[in-house]
Short mmCIF file of C-alpha atoms in Angstrom, two decimals:
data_model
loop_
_atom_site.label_atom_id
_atom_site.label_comp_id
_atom_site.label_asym_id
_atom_site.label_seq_id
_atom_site.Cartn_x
_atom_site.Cartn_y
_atom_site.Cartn_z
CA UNK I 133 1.16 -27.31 14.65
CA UNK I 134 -2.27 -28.13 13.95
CA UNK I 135 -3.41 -24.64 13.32
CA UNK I 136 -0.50 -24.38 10.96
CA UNK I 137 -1.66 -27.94 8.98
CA UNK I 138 -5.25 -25.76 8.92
CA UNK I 139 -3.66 -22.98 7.57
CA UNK I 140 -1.70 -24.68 4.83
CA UNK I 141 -5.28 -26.24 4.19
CA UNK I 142 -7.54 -23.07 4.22
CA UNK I 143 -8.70 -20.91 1.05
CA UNK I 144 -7.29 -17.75 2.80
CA UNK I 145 -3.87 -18.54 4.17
CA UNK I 146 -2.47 -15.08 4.20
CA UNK I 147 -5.30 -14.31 6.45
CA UNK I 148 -4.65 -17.27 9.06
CA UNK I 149 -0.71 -16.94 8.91
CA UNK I 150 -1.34 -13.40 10.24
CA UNK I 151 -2.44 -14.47 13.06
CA UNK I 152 0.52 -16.25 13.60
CA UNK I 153 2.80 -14.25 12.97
CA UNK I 154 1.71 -11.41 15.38
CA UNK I 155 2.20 -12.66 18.32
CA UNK I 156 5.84 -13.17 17.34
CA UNK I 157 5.86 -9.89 16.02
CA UNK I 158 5.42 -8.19 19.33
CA UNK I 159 7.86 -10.27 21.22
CA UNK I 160 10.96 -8.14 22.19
CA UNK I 161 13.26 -10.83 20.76
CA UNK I 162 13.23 -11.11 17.22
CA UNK I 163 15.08 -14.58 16.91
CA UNK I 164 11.67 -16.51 16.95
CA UNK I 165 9.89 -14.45 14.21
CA UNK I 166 13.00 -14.60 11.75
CA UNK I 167 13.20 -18.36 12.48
CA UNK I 168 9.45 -19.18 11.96
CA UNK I 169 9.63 -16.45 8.59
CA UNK I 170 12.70 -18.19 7.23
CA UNK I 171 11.21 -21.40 7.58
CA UNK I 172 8.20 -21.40 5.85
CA UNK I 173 7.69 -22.34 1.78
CA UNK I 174 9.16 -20.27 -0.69
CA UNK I 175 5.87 -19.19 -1.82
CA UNK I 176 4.79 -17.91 1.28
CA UNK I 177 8.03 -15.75 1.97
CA UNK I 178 7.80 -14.43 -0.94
CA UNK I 179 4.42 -12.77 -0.19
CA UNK I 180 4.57 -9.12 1.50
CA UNK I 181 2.64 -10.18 4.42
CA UNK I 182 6.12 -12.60 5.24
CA UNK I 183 8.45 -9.34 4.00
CA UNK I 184 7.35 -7.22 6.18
CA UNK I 185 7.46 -9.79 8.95
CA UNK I 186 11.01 -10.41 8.31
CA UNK I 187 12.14 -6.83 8.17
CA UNK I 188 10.71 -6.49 11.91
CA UNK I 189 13.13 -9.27 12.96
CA UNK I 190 15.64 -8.31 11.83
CA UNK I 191 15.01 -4.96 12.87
CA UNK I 192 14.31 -6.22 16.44
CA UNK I 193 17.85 -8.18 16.21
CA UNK I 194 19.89 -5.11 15.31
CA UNK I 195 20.58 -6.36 12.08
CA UNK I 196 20.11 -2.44 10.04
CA UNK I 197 21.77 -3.11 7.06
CA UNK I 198 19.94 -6.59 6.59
CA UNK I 199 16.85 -4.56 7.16
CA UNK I 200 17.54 -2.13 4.84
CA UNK I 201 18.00 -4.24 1.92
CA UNK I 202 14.10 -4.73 2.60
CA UNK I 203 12.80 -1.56 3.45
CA UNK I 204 14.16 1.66 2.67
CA UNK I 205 11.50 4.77 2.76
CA UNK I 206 14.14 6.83 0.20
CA UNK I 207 15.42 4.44 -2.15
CA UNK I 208 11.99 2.73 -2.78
CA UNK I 209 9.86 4.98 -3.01
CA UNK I 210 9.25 6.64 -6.79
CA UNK I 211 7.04 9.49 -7.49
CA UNK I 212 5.99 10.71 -11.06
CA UNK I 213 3.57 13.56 -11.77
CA UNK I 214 1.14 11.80 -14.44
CA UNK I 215 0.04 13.16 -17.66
CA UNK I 216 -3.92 13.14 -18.44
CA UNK I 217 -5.10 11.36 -21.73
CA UNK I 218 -5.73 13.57 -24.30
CA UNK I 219 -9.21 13.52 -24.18
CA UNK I 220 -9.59 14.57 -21.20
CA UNK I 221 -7.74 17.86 -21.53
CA UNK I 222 -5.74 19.07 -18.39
CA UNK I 223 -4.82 16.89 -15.45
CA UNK I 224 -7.41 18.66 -13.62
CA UNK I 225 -10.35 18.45 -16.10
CA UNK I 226 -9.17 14.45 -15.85
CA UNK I 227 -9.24 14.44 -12.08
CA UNK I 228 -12.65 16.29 -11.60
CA UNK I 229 -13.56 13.11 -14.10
CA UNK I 230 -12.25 10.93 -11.60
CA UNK I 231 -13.95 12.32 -9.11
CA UNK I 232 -17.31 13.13 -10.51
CA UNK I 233 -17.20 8.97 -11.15
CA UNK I 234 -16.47 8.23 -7.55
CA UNK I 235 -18.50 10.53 -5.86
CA UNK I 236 -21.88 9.72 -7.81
CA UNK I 237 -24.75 7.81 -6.19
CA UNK I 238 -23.67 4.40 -6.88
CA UNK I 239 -23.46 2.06 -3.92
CA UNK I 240 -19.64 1.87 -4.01
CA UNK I 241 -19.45 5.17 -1.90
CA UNK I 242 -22.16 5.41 0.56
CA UNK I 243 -22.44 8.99 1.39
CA UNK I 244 -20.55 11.39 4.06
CA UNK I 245 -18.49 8.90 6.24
CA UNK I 246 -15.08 9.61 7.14
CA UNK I 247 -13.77 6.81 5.96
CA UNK I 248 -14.88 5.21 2.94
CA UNK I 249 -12.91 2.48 0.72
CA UNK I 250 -14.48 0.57 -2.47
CA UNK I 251 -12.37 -2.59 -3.21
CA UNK I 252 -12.04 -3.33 -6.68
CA UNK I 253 -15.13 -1.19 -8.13
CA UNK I 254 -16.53 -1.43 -11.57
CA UNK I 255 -14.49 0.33 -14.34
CA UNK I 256 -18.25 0.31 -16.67
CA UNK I 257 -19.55 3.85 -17.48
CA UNK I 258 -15.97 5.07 -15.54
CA UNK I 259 -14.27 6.33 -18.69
CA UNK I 260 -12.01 8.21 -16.64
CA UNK I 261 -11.31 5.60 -13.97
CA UNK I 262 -10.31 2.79 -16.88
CA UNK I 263 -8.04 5.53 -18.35
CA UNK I 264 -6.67 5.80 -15.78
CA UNK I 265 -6.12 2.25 -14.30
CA UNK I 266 -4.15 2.06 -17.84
CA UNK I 267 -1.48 4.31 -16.68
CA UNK I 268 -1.16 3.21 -13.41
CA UNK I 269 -0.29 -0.47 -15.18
CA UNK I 270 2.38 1.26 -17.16
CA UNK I 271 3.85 3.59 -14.36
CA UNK I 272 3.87 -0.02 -12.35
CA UNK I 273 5.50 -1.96 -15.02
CA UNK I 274 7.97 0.99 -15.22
CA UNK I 275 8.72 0.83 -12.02
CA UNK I 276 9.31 -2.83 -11.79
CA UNK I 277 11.47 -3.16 -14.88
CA UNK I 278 13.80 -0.11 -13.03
CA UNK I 279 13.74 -2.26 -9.94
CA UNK I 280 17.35 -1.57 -9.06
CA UNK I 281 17.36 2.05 -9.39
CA UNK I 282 14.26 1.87 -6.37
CA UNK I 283 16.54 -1.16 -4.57
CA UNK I 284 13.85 -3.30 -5.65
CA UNK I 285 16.61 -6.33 -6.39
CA UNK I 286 17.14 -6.47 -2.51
CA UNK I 287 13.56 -5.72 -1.19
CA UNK I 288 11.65 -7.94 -3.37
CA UNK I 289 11.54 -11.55 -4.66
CA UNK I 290 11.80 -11.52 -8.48
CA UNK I 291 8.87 -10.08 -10.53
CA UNK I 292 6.01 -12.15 -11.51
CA UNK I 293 5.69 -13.34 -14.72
CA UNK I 294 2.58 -12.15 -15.21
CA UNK I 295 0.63 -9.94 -13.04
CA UNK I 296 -2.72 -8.59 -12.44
CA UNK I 297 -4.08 -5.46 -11.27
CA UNK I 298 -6.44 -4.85 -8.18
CA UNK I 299 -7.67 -1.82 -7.48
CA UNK I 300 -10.08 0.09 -5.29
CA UNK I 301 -10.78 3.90 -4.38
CA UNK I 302 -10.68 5.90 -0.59
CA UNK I 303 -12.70 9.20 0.04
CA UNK I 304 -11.22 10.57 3.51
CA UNK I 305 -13.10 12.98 5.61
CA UNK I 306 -12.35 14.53 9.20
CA UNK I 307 -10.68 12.20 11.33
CA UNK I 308 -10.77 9.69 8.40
CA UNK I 309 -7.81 7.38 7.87
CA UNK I 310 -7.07 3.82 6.38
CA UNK I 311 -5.27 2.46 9.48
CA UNK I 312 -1.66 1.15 9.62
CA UNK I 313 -1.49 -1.96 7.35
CA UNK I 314 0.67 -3.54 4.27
CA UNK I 315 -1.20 -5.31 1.12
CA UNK I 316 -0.48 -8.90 1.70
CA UNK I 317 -1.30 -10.73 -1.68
CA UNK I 318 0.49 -7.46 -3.48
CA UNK I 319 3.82 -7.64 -5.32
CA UNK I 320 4.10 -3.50 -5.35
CA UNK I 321 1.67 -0.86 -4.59
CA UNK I 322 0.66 2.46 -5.48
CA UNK I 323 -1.71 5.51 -4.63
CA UNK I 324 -2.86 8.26 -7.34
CA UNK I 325 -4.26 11.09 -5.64
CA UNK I 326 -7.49 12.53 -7.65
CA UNK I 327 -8.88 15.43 -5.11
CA UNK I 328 -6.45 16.77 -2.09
CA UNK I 329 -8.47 19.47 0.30
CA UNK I 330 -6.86 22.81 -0.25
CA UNK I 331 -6.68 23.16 3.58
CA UNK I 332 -4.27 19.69 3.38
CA UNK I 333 -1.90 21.14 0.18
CA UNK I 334 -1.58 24.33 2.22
CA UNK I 335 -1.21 23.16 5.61
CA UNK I 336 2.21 23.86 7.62
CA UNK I 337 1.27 20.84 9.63
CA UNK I 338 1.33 16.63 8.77
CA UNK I 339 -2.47 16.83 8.07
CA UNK I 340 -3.90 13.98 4.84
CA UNK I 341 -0.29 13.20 4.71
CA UNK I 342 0.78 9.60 3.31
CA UNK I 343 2.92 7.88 6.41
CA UNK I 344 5.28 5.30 5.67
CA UNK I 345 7.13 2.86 7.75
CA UNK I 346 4.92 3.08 10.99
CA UNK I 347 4.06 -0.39 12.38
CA UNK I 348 3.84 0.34 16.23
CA UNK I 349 0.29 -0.80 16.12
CA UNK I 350 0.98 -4.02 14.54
CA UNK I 351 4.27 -4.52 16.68
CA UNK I 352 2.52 -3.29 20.11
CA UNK I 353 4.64 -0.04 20.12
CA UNK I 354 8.25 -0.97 18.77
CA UNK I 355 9.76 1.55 16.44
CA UNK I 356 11.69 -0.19 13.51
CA UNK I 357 14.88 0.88 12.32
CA UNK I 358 13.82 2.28 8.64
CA UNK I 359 11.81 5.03 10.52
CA UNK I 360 8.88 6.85 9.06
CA UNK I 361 8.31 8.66 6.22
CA UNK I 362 5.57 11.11 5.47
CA UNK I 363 5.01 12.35 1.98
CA UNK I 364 2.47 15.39 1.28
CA UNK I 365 -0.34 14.23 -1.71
CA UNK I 366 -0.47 16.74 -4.36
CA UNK I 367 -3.22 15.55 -6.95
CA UNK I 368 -2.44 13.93 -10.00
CA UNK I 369 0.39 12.32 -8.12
CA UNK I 370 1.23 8.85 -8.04
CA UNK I 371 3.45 7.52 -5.51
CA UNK I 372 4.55 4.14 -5.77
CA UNK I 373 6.33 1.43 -3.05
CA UNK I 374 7.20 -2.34 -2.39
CA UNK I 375 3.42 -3.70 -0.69
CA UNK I 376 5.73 -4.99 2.47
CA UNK I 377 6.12 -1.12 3.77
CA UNK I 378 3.39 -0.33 6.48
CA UNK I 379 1.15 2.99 5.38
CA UNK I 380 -1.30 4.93 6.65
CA UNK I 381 -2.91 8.51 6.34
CA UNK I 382 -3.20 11.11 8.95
CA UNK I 383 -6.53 12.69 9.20
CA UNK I 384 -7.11 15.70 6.57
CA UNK I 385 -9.43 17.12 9.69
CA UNK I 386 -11.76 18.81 6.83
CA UNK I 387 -15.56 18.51 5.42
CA UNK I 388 -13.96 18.32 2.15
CA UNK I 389 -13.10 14.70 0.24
CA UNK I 390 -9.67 13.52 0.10
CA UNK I 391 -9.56 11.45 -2.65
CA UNK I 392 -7.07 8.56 -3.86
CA UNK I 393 -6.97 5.39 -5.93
CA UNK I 394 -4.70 2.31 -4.92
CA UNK I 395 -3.28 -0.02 -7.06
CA UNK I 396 -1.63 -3.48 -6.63
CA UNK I 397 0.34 -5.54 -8.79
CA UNK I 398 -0.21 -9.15 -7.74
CA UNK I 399 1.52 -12.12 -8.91
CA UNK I 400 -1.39 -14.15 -10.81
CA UNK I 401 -3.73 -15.89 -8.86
CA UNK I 402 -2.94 -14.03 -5.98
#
């Protein structure tokens, strides 16, 4: 109770109520975690980090149809092939942009990691990157404003009144991959793919593939009900979900960048 009162206090509650809520998460029974979910403030549940809590419980319980209201990997899922400004030219004279303004020496992007992520990078002297950051609003807004074509009415709490938009970039090498996780302050998210390896848009196998739904990390090994999903990038795509579903990326296993920028929409303030 006490760590809860510090929690409530704290500047990064998300961050604290994580740690309560795993424990919970990885118990076999998922009576406690529903409880302790359902009883929190409104603001709180409404938060993706609580979502996607609730969702395992109810998974855990049995209760499928409950948990599909909140996560399905079909229904909310939209992807849209996007159309470069005009002057940039073609979608791939726009993406080599994009990726020219990544990859340059800049301290966002340190050099030839495997993994490397820049949260919320500077748009200035990225003429490509702000024209882009445009779109993804729209595509965003879109999406939201169609929420119950994508089941959105079910999975999420009601859209913010206003919104802002966080956004960072990932360059994936070899065994390179972001690691199982949700965006916890996000409302929805979304992933533009600027540079795919062309041993990844050939491959036969799962290789750079977006994964959705897997949590067995988070939930020491359970399998929820909604499954997993695996979607093959193809750049100047831009997938977009509810920030509750658990992603990942499977290595791309090559020399060669894959690159993507993420997008949130989070309620103000958040």
């Amino acid at each position: 109770m006490q760590f809860e009162r510090c929690v409530a206090l704290g500047d990064h509650q998300l961050f604290g109520l994580r740690e309560l809520l795993r424990p919970l998460a990885r118990n076999v029974d998922g009576g406690p975690l529903l409880e302790f979910c359902d009883c929190l403030p409104v603001r709180l549940r409404q938060t993706a980090l609580v979502r996607a809590n609730r969702a395992i419980a109810l998974s855990r319980l049995g209760r499928v149809e409950e948990t599909r209201a909140l996560i399905d990997l079909e229904r909310n899922v939209a992807r849209m092939s996007m159309e470069p400004p005009e002057e940039f030219g073609t979608l791939e004279a726009f993406n080599e942009a994009l990726a020219a303004e990544i990859l340059r020496p800049s301290g966002d992007i340190a050099g030839e990691r495997d993994f490397e992520i820049a949260y919320s990078p500077t748009t200035a002297r990225r003429p490509a990157l702000d024209a882009l950051l445009r779109l993804v609003r729209g595509a965003l807004e879109d999406y939201v404003a169609q929420g119950s074509r994508y089941g959105l009415d079910t999975a999420l709490p009601p859209p913010p009144q206003t919104a802002s938009l966080y956004h960072g970039f990932t360059v994936l090498r070899r065994d390179g991959s972001n690691g199982e996780h949700i965006h916890p302050e996000a409302y929805v998210s979304s992933v533009y793919y600027v540079r795919v390896p062309k041993s990844v848009a050939l491959a036969d196998d799962d290789r750079g593939m977006l994964t959705l739904g897997g949590c067995e990390r988070y939930t020491a090994g359970y399998r929820a009900s909604w499954g997993i999903r695996r979607l093959k990038p193809v750049a100047g795509s831009l997938f977009i979900f509810p920030s509750h579903i658990f992603h990942d990326v499977l290595p791309s296993l090559t020399d060669e960048p894959r690159i993507s920028v993420a997008a949130d929409m989070r309620f103000e303030g958040g």
